[in-house]
Short mmCIF file of C-alpha atoms and ligand atoms in Angstrom, two decimals:
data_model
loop_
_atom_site.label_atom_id
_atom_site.label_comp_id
_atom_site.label_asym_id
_atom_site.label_seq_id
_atom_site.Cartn_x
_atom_site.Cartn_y
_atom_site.Cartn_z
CA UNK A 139 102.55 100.71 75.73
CA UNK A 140 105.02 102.35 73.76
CA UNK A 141 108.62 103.03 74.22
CA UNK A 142 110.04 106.20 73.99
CA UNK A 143 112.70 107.16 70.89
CA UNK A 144 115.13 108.73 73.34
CA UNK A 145 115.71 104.86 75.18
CA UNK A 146 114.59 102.96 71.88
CA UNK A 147 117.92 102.04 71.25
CA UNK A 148 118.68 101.32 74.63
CA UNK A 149 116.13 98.98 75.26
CA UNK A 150 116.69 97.21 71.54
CA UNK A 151 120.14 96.60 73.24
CA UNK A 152 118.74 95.03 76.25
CA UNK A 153 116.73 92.79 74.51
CA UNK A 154 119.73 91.52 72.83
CA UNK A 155 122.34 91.21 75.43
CA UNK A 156 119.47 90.14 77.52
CA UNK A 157 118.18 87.22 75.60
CA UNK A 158 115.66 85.07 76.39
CA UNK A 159 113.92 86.94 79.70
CA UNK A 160 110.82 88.05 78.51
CA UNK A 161 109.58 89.65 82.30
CA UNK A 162 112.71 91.38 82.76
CA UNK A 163 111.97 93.15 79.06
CA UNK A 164 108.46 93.39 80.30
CA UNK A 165 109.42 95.43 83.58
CA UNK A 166 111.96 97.75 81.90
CA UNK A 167 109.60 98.34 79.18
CA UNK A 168 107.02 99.29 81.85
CA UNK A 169 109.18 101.58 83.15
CA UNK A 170 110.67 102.74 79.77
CA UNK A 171 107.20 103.83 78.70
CA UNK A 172 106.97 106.40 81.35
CA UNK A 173 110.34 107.75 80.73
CA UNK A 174 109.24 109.80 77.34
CA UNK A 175 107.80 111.62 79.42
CA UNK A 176 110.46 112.73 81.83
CA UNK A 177 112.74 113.01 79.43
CA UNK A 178 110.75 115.24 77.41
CA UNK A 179 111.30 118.00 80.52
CA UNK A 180 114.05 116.93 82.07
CA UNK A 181 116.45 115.93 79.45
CA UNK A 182 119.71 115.66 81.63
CA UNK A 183 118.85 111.96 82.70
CA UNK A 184 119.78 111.21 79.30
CA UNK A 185 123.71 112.55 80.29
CA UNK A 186 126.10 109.62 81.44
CA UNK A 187 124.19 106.74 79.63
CA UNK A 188 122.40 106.82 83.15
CA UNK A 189 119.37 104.33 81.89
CA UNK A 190 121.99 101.89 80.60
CA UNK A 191 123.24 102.10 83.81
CA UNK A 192 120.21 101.91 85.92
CA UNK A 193 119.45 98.46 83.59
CA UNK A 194 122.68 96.62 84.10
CA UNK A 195 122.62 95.29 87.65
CA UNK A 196 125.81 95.66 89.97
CA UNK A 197 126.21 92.04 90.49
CA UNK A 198 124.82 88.90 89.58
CA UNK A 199 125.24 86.08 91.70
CA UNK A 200 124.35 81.79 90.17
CA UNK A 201 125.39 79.16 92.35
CA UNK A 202 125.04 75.69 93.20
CA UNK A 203 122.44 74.86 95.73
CA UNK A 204 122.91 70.95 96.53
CA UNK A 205 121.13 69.04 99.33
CA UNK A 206 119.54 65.52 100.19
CA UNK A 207 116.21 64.72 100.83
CA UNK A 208 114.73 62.17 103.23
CA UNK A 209 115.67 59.41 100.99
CA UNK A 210 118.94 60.36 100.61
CA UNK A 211 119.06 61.11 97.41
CA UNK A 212 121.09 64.36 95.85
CA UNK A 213 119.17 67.04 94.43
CA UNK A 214 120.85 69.67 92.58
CA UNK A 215 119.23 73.43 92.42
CA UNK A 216 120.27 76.70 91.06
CA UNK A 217 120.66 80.12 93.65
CA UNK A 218 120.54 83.13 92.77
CA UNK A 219 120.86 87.09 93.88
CA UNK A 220 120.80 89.99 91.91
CA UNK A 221 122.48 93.43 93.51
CA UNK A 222 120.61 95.46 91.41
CA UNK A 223 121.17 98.54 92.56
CA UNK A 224 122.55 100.47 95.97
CA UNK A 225 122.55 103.83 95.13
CA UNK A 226 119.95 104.26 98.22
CA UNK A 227 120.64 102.23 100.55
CA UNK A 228 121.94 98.56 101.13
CA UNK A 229 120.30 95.91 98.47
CA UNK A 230 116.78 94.49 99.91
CA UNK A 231 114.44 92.73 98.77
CA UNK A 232 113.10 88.80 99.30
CA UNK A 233 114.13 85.53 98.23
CA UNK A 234 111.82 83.41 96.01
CA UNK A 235 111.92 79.71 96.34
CA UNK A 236 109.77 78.57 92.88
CA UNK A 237 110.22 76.00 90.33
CA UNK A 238 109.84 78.67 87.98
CA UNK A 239 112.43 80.81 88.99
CA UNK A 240 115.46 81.47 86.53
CA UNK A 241 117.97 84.37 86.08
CA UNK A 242 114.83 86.94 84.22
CA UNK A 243 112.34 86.35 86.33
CA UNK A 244 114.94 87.39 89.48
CA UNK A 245 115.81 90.31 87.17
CA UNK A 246 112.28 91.40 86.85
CA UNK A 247 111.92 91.19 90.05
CA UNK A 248 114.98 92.97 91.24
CA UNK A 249 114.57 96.15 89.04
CA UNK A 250 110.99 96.70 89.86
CA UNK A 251 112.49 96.31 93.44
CA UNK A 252 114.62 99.28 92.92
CA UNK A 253 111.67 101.85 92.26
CA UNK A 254 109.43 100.10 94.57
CA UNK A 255 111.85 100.94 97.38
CA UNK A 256 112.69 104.19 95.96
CA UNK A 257 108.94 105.00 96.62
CA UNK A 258 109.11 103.88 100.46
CA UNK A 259 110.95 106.82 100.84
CA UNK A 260 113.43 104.74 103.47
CA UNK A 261 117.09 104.32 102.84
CA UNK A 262 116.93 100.84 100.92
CA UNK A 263 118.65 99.72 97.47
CA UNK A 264 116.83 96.80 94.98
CA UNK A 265 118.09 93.09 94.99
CA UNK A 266 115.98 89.75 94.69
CA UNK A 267 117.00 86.20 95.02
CA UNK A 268 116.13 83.01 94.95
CA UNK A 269 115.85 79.16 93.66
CA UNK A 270 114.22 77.24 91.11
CA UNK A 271 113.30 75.15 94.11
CA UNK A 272 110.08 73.93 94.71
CA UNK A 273 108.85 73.31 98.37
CA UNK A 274 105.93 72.00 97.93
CA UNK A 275 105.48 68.62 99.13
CA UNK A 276 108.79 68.41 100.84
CA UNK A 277 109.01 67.68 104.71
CA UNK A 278 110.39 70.35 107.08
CA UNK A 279 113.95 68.57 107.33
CA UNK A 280 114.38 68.77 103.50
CA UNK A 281 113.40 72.41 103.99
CA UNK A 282 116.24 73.00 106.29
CA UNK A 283 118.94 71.20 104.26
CA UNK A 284 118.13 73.23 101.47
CA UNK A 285 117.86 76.30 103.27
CA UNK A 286 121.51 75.44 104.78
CA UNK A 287 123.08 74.56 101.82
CA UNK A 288 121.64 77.92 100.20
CA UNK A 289 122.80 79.86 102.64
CA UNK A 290 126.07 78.54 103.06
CA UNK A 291 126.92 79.98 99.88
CA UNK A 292 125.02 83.53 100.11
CA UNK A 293 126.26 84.19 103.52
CA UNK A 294 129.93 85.93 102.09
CA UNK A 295 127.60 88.11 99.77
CA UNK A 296 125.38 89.57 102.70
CA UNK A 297 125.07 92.01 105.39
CA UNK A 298 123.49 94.52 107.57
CA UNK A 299 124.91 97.44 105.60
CA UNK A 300 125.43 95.34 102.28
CA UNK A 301 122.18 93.27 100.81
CA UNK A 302 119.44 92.23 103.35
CA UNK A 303 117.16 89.41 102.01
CA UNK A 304 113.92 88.38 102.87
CA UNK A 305 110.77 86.18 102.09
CA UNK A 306 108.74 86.08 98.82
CA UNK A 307 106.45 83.35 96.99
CA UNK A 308 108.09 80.32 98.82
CA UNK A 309 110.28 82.06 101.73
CA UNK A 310 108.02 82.65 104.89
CA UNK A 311 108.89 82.31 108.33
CA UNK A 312 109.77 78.84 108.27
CA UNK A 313 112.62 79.66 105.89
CA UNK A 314 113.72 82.95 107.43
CA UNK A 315 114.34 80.98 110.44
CA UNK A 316 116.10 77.72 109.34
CA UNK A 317 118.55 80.74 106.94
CA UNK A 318 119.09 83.01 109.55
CA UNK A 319 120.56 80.00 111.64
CA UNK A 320 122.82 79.26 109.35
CA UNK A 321 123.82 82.69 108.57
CA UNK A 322 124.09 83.25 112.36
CA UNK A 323 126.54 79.87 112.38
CA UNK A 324 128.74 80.77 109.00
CA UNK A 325 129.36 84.17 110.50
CA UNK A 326 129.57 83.55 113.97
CA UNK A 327 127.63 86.36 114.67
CA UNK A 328 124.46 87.36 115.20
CA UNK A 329 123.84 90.27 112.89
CA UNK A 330 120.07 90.39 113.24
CA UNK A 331 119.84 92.92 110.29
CA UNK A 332 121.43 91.46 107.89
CA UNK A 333 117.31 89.38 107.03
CA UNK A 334 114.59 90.27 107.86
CA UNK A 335 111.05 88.41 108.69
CA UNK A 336 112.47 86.83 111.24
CA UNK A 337 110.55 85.68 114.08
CA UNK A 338 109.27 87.74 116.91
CA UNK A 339 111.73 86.74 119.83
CA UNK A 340 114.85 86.96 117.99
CA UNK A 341 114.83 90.39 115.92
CA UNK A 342 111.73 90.01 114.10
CA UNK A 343 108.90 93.18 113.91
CA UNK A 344 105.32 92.73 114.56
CA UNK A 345 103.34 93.45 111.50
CA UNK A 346 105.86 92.18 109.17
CA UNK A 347 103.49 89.16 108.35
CA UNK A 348 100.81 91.15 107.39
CA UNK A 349 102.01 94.14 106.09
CA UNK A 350 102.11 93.67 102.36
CA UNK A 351 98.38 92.92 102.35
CA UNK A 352 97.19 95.57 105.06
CA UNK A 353 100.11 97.85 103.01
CA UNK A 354 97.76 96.90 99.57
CA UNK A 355 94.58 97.33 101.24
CA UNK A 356 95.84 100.92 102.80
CA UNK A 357 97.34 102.30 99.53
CA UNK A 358 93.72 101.26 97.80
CA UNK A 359 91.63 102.86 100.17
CA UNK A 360 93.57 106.22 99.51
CA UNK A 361 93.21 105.44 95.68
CA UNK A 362 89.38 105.07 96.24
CA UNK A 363 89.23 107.89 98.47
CA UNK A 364 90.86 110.30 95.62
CA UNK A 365 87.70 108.75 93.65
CA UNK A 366 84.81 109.57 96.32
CA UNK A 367 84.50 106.06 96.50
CA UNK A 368 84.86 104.17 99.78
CA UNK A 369 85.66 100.26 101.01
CA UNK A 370 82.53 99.79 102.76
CA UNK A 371 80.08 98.06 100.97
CA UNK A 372 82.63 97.36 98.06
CA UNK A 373 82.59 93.96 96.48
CA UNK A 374 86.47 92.70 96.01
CA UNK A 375 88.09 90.05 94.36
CA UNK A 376 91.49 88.79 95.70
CA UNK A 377 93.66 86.11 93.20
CA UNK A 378 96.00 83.86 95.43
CA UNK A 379 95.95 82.63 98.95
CA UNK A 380 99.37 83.15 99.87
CA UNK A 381 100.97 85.85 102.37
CA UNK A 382 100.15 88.83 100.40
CA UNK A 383 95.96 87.25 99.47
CA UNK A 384 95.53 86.20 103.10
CA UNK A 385 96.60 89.78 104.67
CA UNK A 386 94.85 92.08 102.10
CA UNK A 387 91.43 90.05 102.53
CA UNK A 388 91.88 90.42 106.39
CA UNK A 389 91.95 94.18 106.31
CA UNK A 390 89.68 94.62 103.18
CA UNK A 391 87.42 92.98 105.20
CA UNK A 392 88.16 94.72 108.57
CA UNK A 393 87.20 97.58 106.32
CA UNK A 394 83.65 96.53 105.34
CA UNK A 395 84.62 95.38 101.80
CA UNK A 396 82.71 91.69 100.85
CA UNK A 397 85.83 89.41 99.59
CA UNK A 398 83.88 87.44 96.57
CA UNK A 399 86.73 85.49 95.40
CA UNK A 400 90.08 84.01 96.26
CA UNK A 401 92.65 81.26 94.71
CA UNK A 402 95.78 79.31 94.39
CA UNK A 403 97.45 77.39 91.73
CA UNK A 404 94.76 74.45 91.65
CA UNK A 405 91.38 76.23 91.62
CA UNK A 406 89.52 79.13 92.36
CA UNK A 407 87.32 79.57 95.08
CA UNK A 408 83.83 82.02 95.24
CA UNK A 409 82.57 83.24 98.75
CA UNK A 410 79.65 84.86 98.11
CA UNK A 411 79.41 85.55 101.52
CA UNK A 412 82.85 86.76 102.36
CA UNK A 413 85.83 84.47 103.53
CA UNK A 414 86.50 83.12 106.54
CA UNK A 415 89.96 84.76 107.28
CA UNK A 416 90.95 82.40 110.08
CA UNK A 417 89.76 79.50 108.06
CA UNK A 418 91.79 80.23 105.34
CA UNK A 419 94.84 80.87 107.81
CA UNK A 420 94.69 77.50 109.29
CA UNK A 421 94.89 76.04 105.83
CA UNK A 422 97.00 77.97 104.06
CA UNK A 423 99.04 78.63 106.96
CA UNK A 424 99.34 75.72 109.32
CA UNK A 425 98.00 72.71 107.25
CA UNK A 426 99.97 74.14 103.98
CA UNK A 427 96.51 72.24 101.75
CA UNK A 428 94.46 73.38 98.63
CA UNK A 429 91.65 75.50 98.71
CA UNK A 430 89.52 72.92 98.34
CA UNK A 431 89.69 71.68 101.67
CA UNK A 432 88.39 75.59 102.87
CA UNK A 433 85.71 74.86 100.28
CA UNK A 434 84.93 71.72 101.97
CA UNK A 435 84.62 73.37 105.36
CA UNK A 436 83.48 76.87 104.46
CA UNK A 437 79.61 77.35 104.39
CA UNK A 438 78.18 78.68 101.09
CA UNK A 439 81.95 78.69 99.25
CA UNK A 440 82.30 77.32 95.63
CA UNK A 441 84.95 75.37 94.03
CA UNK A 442 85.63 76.04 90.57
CA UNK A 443 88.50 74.20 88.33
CA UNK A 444 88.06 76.32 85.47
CA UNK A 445 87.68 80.08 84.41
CA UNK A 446 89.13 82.54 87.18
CA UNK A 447 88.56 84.64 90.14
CA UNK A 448 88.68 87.79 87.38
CA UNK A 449 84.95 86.18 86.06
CA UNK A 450 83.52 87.46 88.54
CA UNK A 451 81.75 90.75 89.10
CA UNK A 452 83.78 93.12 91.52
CA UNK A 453 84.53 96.85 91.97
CA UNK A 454 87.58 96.51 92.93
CA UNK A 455 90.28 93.80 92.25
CA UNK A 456 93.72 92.89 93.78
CA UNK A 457 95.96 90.32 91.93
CA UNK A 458 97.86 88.62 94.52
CA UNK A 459 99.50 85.93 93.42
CA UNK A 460 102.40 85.95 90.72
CA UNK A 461 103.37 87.61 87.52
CA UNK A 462 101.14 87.99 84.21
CA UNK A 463 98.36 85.85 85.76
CA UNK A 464 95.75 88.52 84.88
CA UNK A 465 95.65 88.84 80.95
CA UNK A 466 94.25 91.01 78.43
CA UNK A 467 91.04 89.08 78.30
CA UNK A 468 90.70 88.95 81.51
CA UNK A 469 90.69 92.81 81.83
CA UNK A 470 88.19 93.20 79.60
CA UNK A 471 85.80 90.85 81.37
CA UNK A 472 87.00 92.94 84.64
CA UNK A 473 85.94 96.21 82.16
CA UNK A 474 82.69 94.21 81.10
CA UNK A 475 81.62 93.49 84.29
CA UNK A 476 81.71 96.86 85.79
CA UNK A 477 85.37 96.83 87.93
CA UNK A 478 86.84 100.30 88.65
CA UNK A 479 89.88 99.83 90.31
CA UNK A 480 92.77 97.16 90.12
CA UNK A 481 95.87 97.46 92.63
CA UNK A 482 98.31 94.88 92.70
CA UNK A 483 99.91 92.64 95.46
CA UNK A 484 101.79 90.64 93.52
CA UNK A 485 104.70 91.79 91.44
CA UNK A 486 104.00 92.11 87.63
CA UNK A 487 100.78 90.05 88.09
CA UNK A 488 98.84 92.37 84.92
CA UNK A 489 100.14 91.70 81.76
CA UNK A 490 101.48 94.77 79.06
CA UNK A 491 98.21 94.40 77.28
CA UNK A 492 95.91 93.82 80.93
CA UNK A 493 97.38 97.30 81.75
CA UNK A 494 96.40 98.85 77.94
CA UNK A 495 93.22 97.58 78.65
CA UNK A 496 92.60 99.15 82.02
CA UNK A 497 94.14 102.86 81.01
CA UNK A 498 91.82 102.92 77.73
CA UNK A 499 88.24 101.89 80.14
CA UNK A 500 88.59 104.21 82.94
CA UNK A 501 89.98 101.51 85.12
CA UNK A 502 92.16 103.26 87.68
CA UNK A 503 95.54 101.16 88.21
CA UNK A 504 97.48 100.95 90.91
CA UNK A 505 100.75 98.76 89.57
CA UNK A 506 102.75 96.20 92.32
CA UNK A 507 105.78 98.10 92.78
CA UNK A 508 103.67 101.34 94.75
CA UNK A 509 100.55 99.40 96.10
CA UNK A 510 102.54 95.96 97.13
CA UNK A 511 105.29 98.40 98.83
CA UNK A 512 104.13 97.55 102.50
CA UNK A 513 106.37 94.64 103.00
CA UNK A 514 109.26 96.12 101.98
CA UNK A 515 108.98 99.24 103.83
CA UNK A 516 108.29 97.07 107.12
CA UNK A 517 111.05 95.25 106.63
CA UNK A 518 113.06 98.71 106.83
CA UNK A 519 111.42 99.32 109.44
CA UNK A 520 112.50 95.93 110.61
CA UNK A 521 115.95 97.06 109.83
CA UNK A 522 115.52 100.29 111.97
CA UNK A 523 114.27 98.22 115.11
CA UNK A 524 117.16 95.97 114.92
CA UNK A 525 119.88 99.02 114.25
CA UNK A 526 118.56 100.52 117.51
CA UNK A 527 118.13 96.99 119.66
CA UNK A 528 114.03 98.08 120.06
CA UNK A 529 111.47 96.37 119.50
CA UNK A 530 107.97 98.32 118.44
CA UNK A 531 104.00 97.74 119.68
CA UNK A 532 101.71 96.44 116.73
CA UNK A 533 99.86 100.05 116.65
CA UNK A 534 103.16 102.24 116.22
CA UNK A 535 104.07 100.09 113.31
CA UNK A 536 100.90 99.43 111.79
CA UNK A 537 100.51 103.02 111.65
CA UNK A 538 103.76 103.77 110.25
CA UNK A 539 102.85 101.36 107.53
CA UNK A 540 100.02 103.19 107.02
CA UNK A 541 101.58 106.65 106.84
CA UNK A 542 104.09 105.38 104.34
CA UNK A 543 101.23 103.94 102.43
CA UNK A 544 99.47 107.30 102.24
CA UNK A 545 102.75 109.06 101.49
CA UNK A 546 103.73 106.31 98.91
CA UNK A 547 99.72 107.25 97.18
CA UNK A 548 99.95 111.28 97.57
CA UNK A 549 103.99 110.99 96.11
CA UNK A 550 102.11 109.43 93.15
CA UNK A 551 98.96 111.42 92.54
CA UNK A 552 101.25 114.63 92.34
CA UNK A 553 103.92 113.49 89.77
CA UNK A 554 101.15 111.85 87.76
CA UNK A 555 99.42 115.26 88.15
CA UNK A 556 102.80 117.58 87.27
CA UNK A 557 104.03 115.71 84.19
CA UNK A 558 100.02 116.24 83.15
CA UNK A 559 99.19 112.55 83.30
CA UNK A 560 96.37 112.88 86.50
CA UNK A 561 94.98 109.52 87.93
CA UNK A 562 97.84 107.96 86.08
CA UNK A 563 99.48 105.98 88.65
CA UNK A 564 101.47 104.17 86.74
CA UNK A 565 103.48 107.13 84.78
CA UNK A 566 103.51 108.57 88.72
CA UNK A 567 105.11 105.28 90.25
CA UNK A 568 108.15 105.34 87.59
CA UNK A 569 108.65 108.66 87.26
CA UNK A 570 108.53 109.25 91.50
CA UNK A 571 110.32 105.92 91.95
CA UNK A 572 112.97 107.00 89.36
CA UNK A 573 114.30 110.64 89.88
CA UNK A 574 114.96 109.36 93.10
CA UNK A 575 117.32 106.61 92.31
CA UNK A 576 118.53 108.72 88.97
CA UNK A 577 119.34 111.76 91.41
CA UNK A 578 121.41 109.96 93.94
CA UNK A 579 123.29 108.27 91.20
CA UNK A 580 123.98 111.12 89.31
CA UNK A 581 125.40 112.86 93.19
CA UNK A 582 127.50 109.82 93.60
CA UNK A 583 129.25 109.50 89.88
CA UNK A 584 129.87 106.66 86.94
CA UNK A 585 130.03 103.91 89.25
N1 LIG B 154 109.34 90.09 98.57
C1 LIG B 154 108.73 91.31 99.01
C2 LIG B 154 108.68 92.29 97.87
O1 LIG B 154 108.48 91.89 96.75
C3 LIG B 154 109.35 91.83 100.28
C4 LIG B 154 110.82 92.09 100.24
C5 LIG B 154 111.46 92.47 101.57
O2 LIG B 154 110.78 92.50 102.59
O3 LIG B 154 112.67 92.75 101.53
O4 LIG B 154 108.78 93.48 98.00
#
């Protein structure tokens, strides 16, 4: 990747005042390196120090989460929400619960959020939140205190027509529930609108759950289509066994494709034979265990502790589980072992040098922030069901997820194909995702 000499200086700054959050630098640089290029005909974004702008998020939010566990003891965590940007709509985007989680890793998130929703083509700004806290191994009541004590803070900073979180790595329904409570208490009011993910009898939509991964899984089969190449009959690995893994092997499956490979933080599992979806739902879902308690029920799957799912020979493969978990080596074993198309489900999951690798082999690329778009857009539509007190069948917003989907692909293939960089989905992604934003914020002024 290279960065363009009309934002050079601009990013140089960022790195500076930014210091010490590598995958925020990695995200702007992604989106930087497609910017040459509209700048190059349409010099008039450069007016207004509009990039500097688009970089430096509205508002910034660190506070103190506390709350005591089952021993009671008193843990302290950090929260956190970034307003990145409103020019389109209210902020939106989900809340990540993950020891890992700091200021630049929200960041990341929350300015890839801006184009991603940008490309949904519904009336949504970019924010992300979240806490360095980890939930794993804590019991449902510690769950709630911390989700109370989070909330009880974030409450005063959200709202229907103001930011509208929702659930990432971490924050399923569980969560959505035990915030929204407390939201619903702080505010004395129940705003449904103001989350979304929430369950089915009390302003939640039907296909919310799985519509990141069927959202993947739709926006690839419209990438292979462009290729003459079909899902039926294709061999597909999946990383991650989370929301996003679960849903996308479901309908990749649905679709004839032979699911060779999933994972999760301890191990990685190979299913020669496919994976058995509802297997894999009452572990990951119900039982919250490892994968190698599907390995120990599944017929024919293997359980390996070292190497990863990207060893594996596959046509096509979708990252789903964090940031810059597939590397440059790994690419080129994906390249070596015959792999033609990569679309992401995570956010960020390919690496700066992954995604080098993949544009100079012929690999076409689909990156997170147009092929992982699904769960964002449902959530607006989410949004739309609660503004209007309805509540939609499964089919009429499945299918809108899919039209958006196909939308979100043909948006892409067109700008790719008009600033003369055809099949290149990532220079269509940024530059689609950011003449939108760009646009409204030049109509509404230096704000
Ligand atoms: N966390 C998801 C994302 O990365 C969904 C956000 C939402 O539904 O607001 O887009």
């Amino acid at each position: 990747m290279s960065i363009d000499s009309n934002v050079s200086a601009i990013y140089e700054k960022l790195i500076k005042r930014n210091a010490g959050e590598p995958e925020f630098h990695q995200a702007v640089a992604e989106v930087f390196d497609s910017l040459g290029i509209v700048l190059r005909k349409d010099p008039h974004y450069l007016e207004d120090n509009l990039i500097e702008r688009l970089c430096e998020p509205e508002r910034q939010l660190i506070f103190r989460v506390p709350w005591v566990d089952d021993q009671g003891r008193v843990h302290i965590n950090r929260g956190f929400r970034v307003q990145f940007n409103s020019a389109l709509g209210p902020y939106k985007g989900g809340l990540r619960f993950h020891p890992s989680v700091n200021l630049g890793i929200i960041k990341f998130l929350g300015f890839e959020q801006i184009f991603k929703n940008s490309l949904t083509g519904l009336p949504i700004g970019g924010g992300k939140g979240g806490s360095d806290f980890d939930p794993k191994g804590k019991s449902d009541m510690e769950i709630m205190r911390f989700c109370q004590s989070f909330m009880t803070e974030l409450f005063r900073h959200i709202g229907e027509y103001r930011d509208v979180p929702a659930g990432d790595i971490g924050v399923g329904g569980r969560e959505i529930g035990y915030l929204f409570g407390q939201y619903r208490r702080l505010a004395n009011n129940h705003e449904s609108g103001v989350l979304t993910g929430k369950g089915l009898t009390w302003g939640g939509s039907l296909v919310r759950t799985e519509a990141t991964g069927y959202g993947l899984v739709y926006f690839t089969l419209e990438m292979l289509r462009a290729h003459r190449q079909t899902m039926s009959g294709a061999k597909v690995t999946v990383s991650g066994s989370g929301n996003v893994a679960i849903y996308a092997i479901e309908k990749a499956q649905e679709m004839g494709a032979t699911v060779v490979a999933f994972s999760d933080s301890s191990a990685w599992v190979e299913t020669p034979n496919g994976v058995d979806v509802e297997l894999l739902k009452e572990i990951k879902e119900v039982r919250r265990a490892r994968v190698s308690e599907y390995v120990a029920e599944a017929e024919g799957a293997i359980l390996h502790t070292s190497g990863s799912v990207w060893d594996l020979p596959c046509d096509v493969a979708l990252p789903c589980a964090t940031q810059n978990e597939l590397d440059g080596d790994a690419a080129r074993t994906l390249v070596a072992n015959g792999c033609k198309f990569v679309a992401e489900g995570a956010n960020m999951p390919s690496t700066a040098e992954a995604i080098d690798v993949f544009r100079a082999n012929g690999i076409h690329f689909a990156p997170g922030k147009a092929s992982n778009a699904g769960g964002v857009a449902t959530s607006a539509l989410e949004m739309q069901q609660n503004a209007s007190r309805d509540s939609w069948t499964f089919e009429y917003t499945d299918d809108r997820l899919h039209k958006i989907m196909s939308n979100i692909f043909k948006n892409l293939d067109r700008t790719a194909k008009e600033y003369d960089h055809e099949h290149d989905y990532v220079v269509g992604a940024n530059i689609a995702g950011f003449k939108k934003v760009a646009d409204a914020m030049i109509h509404q002024g230096i704000i």
